[in-house]
mmCIF file of C-alpha atoms in Angstrom:
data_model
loop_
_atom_site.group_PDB
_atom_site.id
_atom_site.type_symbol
_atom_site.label_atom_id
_atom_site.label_comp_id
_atom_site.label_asym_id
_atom_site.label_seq_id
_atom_site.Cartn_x
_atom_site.Cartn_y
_atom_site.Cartn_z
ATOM 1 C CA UNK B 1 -59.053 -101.849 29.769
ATOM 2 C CA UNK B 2 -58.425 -99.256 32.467
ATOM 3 C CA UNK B 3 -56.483 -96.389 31.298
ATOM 4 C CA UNK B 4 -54.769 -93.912 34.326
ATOM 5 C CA UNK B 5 -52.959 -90.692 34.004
ATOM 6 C CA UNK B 6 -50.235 -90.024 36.512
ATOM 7 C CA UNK B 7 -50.866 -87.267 39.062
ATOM 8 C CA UNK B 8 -48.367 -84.805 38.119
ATOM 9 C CA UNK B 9 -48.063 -84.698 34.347
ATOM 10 C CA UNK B 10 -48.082 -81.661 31.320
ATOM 11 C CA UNK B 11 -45.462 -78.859 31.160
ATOM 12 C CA UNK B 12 -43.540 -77.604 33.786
ATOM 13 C CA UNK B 13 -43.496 -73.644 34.838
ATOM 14 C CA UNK B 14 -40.963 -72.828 32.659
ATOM 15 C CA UNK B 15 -42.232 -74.349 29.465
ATOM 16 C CA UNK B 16 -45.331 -72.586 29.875
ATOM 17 C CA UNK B 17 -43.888 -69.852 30.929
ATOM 18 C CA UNK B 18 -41.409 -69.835 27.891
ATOM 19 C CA UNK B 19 -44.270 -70.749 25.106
ATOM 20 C CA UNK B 20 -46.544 -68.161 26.927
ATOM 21 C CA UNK B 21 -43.931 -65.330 25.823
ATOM 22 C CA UNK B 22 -43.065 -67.123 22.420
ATOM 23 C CA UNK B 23 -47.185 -66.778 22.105
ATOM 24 C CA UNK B 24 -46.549 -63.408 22.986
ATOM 25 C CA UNK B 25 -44.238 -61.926 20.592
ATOM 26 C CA UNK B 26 -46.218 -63.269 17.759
ATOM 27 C CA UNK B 27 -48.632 -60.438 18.343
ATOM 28 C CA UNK B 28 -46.056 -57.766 17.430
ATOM 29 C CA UNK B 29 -45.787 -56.015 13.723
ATOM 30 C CA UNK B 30 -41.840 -57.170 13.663
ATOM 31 C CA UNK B 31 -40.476 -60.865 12.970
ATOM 32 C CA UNK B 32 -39.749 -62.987 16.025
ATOM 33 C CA UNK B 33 -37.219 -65.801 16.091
ATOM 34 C CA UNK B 34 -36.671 -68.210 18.965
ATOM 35 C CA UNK B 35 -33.210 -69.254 19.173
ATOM 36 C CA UNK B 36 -32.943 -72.634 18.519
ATOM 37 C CA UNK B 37 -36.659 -74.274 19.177
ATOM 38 C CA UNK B 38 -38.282 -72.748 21.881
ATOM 39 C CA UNK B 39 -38.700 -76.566 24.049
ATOM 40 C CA UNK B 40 -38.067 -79.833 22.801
ATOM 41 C CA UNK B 41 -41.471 -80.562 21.516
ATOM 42 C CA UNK B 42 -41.858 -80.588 17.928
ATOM 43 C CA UNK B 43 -45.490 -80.066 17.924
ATOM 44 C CA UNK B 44 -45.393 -76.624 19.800
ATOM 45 C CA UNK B 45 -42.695 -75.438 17.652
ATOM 46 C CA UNK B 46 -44.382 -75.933 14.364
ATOM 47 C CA UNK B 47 -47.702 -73.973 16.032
ATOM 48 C CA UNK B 48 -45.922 -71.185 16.920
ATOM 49 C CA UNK B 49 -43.922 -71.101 13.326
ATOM 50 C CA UNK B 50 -47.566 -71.377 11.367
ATOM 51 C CA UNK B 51 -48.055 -67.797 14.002
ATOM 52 C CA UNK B 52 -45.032 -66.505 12.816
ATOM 53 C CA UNK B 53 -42.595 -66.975 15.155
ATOM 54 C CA UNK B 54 -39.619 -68.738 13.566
ATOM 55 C CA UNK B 55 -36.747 -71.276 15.100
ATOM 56 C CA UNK B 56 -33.468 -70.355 13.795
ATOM 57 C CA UNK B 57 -30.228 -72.107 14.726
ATOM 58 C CA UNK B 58 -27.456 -68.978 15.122
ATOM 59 C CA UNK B 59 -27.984 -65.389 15.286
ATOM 60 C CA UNK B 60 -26.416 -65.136 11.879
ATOM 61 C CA UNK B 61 -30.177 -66.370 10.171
ATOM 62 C CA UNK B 62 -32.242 -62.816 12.257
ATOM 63 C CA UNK B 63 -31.461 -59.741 9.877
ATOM 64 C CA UNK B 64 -33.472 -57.610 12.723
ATOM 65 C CA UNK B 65 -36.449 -57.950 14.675
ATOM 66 C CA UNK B 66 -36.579 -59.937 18.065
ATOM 67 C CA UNK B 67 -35.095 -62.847 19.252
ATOM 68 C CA UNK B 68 -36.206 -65.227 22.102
ATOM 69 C CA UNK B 69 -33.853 -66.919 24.636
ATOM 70 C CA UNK B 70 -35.260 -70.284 24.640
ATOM 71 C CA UNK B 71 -36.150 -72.366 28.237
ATOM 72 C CA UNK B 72 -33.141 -74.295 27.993
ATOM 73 C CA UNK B 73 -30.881 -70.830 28.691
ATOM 74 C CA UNK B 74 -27.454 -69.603 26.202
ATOM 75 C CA UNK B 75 -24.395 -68.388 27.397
ATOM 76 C CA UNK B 76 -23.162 -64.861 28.054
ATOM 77 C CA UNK B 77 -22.122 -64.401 24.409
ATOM 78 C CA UNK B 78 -24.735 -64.662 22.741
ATOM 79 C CA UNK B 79 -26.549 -61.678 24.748
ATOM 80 C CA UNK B 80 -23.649 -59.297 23.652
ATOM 81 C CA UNK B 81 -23.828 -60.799 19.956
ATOM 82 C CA UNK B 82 -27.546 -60.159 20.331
ATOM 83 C CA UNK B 83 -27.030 -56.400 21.762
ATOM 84 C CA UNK B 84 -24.120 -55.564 19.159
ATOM 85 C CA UNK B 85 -26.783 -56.882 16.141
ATOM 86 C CA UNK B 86 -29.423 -54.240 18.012
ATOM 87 C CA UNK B 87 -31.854 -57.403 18.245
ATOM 88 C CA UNK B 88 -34.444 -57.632 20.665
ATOM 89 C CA UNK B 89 -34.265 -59.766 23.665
ATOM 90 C CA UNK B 90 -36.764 -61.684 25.153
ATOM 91 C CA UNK B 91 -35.441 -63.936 27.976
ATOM 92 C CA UNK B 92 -37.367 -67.352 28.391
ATOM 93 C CA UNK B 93 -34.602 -68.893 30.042
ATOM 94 C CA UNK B 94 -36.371 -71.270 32.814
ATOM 95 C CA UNK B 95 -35.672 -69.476 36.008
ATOM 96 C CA UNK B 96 -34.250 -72.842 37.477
ATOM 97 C CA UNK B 97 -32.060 -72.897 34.694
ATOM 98 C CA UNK B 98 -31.004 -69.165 35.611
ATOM 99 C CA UNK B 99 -29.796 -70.708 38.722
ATOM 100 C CA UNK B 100 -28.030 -73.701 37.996
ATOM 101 C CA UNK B 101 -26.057 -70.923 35.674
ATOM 102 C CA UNK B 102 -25.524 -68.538 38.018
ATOM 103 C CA UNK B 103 -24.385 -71.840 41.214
ATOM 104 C CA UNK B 104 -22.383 -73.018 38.389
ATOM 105 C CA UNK B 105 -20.583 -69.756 37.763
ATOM 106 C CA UNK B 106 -20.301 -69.527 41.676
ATOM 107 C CA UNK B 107 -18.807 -72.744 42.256
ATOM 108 C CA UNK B 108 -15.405 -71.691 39.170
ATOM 109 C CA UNK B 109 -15.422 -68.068 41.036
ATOM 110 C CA UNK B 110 -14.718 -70.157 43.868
ATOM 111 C CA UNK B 111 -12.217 -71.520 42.414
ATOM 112 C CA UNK B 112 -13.361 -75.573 42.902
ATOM 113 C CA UNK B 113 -13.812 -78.326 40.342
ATOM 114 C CA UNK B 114 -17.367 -77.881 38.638
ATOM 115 C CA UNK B 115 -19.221 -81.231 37.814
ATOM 116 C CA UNK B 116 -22.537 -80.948 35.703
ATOM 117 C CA UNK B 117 -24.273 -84.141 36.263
ATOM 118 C CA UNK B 118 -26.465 -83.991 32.988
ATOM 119 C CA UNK B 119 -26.445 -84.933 29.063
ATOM 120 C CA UNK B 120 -23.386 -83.498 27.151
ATOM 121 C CA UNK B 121 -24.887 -82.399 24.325
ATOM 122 C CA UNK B 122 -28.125 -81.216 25.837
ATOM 123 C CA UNK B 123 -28.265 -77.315 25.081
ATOM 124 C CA UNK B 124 -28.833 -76.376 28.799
ATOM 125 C CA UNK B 125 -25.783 -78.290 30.171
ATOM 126 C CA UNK B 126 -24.300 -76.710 27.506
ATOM 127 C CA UNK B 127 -25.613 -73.490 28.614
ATOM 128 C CA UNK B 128 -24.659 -73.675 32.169
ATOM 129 C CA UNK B 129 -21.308 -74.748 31.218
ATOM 130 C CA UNK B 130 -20.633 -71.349 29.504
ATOM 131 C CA UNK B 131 -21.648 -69.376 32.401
ATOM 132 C CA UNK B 132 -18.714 -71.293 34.147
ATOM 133 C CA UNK B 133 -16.342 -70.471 31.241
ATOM 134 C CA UNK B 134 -16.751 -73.957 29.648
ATOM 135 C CA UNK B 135 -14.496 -75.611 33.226
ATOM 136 C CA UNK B 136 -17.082 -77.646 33.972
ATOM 137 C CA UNK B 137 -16.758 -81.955 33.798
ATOM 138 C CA UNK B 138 -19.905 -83.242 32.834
ATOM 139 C CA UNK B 139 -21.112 -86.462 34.156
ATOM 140 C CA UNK B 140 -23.592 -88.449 32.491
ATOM 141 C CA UNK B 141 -23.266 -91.497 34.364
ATOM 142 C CA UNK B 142 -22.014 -93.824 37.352
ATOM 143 C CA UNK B 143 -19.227 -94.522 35.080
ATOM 144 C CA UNK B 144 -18.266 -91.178 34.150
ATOM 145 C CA UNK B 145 -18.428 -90.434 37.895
ATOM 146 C CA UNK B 146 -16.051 -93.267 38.932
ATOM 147 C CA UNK B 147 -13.124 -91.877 36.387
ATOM 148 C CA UNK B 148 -13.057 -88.079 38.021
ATOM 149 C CA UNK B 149 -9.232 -87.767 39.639
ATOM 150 C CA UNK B 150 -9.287 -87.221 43.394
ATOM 151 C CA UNK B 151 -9.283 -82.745 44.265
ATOM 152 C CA UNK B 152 -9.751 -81.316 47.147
ATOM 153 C CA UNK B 153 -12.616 -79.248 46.509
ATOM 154 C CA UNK B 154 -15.711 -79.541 44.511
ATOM 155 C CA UNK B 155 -19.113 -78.254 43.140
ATOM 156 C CA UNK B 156 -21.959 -79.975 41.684
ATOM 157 C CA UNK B 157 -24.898 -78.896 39.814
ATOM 158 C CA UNK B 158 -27.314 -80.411 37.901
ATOM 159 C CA UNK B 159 -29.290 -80.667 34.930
ATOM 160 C CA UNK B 160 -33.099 -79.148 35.903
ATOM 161 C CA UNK B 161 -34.651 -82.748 33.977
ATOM 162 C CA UNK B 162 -31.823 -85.049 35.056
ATOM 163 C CA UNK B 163 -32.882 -88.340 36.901
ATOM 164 C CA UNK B 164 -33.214 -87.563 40.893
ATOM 165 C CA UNK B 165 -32.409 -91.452 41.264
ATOM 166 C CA UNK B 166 -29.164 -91.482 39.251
ATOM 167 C CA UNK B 167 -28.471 -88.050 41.175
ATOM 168 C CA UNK B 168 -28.531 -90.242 44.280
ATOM 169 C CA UNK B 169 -25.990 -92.535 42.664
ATOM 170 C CA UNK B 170 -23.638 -90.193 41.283
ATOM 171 C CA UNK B 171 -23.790 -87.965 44.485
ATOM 172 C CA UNK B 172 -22.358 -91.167 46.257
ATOM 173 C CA UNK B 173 -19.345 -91.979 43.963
ATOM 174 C CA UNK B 174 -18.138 -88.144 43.983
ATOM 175 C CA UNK B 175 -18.575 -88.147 47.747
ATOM 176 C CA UNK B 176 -15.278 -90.459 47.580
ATOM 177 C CA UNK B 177 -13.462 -87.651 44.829
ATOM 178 C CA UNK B 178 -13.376 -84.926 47.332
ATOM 179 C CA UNK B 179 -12.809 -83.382 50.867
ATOM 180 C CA UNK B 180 -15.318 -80.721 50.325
ATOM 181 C CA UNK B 181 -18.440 -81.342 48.204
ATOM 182 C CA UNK B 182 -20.608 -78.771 47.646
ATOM 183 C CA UNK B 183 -24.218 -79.868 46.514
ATOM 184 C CA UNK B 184 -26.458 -77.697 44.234
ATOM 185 C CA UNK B 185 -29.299 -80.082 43.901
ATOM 186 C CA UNK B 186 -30.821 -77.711 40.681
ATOM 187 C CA UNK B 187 -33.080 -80.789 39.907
ATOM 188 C CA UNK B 188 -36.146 -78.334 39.537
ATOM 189 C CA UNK B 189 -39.534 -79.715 41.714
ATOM 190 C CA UNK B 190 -41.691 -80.383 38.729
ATOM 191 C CA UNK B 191 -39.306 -82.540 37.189
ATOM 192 C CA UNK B 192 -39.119 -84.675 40.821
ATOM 193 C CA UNK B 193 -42.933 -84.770 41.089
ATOM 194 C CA UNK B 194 -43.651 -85.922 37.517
ATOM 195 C CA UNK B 195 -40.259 -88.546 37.983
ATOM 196 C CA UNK B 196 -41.850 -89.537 41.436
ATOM 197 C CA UNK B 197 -45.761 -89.927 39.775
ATOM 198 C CA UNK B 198 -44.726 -91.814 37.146
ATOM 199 C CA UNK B 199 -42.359 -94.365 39.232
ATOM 200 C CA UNK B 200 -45.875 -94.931 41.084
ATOM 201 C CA UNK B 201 -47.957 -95.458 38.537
ATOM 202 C CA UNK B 202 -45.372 -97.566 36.661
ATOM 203 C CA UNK B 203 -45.193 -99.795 39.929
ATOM 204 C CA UNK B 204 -49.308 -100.910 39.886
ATOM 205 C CA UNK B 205 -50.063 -100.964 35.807
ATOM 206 C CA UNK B 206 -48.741 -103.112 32.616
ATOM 207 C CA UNK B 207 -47.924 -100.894 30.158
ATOM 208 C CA UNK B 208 -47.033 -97.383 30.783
ATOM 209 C CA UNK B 209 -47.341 -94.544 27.839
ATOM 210 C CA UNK B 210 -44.924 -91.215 28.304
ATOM 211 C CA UNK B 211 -45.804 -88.630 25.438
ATOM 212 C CA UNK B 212 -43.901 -85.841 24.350
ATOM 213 C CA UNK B 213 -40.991 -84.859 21.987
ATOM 214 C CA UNK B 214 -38.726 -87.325 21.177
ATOM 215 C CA UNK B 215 -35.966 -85.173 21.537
ATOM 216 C CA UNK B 216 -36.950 -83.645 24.855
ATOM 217 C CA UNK B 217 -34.867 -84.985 27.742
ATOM 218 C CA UNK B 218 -37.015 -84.638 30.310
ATOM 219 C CA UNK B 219 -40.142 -86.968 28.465
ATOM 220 C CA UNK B 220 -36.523 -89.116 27.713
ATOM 221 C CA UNK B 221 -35.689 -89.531 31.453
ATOM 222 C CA UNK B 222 -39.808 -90.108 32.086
ATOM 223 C CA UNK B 223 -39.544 -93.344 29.911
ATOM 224 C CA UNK B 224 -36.664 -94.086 31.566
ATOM 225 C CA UNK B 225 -37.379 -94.320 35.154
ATOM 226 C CA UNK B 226 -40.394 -95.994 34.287
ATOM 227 C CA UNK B 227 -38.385 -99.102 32.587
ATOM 228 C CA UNK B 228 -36.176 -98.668 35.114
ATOM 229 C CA UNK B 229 -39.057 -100.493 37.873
ATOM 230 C CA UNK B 230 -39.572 -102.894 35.214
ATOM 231 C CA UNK B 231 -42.531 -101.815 33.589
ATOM 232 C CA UNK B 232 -43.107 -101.723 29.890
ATOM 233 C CA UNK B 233 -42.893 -98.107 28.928
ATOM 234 C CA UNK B 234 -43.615 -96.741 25.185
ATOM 235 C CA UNK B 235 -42.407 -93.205 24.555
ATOM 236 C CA UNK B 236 -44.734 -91.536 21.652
ATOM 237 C CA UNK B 237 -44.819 -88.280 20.457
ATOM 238 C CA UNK B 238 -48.173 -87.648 18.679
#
């Protein structure tokens, strides 16, 4: 049996860039906290809990110490709720999750219809919605996208994991909602290269194997684009 590994695979900039300063913190003489777990891998979070550095679900659970923004981003609040407890900060926000924040906050300042193309429960569309003051309509799928009412002017952005081939989809339904559609393709490059290596690979062997968390929806939309060209696609996590 021949066993291949895709050419772009392993975590992105920002995850590494996020457990790098989670690593980080744990070096310090006061108690760091990540808010919420620090990426969706369950793995990673438990190592850097066994170094100290704890996931917590609210600000309400850190008496003091330092708290880290996690990759997936929060919204504005939390940063003053953070200040006014005198907690320490550490942003590990993904910096293409800065941005679909800041395009998304653009777009309502602008005063068009947001859509978030993304998962509605997954903590960075939920993020970038509350940089937009919670206006935006999130669209999960063709058929979300086909039951948006006609307006004359509108703003996408999208989820830094979601699927680049759905985005192609979706961008042609909403095409038909508006006058004016404004684009922000936030679909971060890592995510497209890893989608786009494991489409190939999918397309030349019989059984393809994505690993990571479970609950991580970029290893989620991995499997899926794979099964998607018809190959037989396992998602494991250890």
């Amino acid at each position: 049996m021949e066993i291949r590994i895709a050419e772009n695979c392993g975590f992105c900039y920002g995850v590494k860039r996020a457990v790098a300063m989670a690593q980080k913190t744990a070096e310090n003489d006061f108690t760091s906290y990540t808010l919420g777990p620090i990426i969706h891998n369950p793995q990673v979070v438990q190592s850097l809990a066994d170094d100290g550095v704890r996931a917590v679900n609210s600000l309400e659970e850190i008496p003091d110490g330092q708290v880290i923004i996690r990759s997936h981003g929060v919204g504005p609040a939390i940063y003053k709720e953070a200040e006014d407890k005198g907690l320490d900060v550490v942003d590990a926000t993904c910096p293409h999750v800065k941005k679909a924040q800041q395009d998304a906050k653009s777009v309502v300042d602008d005063n068009m219809t947001l859509v978030i193309l993304g998962e509605k429960k997954h903590p960075e569309v939920i993020s970038i919605n509350l940089w937009a003051g919670n206006k935006g309509i999130i669209v999960e799928s063709e058929k979300d996208a086909e039951i948006i009412p006609f307006v004359e002017n509108m703003g996408v952005v999208v989820q830094t994991t979601f699927s680049q081939f759905k985005f192609q989809s979706i961008i042609g339904i909403l095409e038909k909602k508006t006058k004016n559609l404004k684009v922000f393709k936030t679909i971060c490059t890592a995510t497209q290269e890893r989608q786009n290596s494991a489409v190939e690979l999918a397309k030349e062997v019989n059984l393809m194997i994505v690993i990571g968390g479970k609950n991580s929806g970029n290893t989620n939309r991995l499997a899926e684009v794979c099964r998607d060209v018809g190959c037989t696609t396992y998602h494991i996590e250890t």
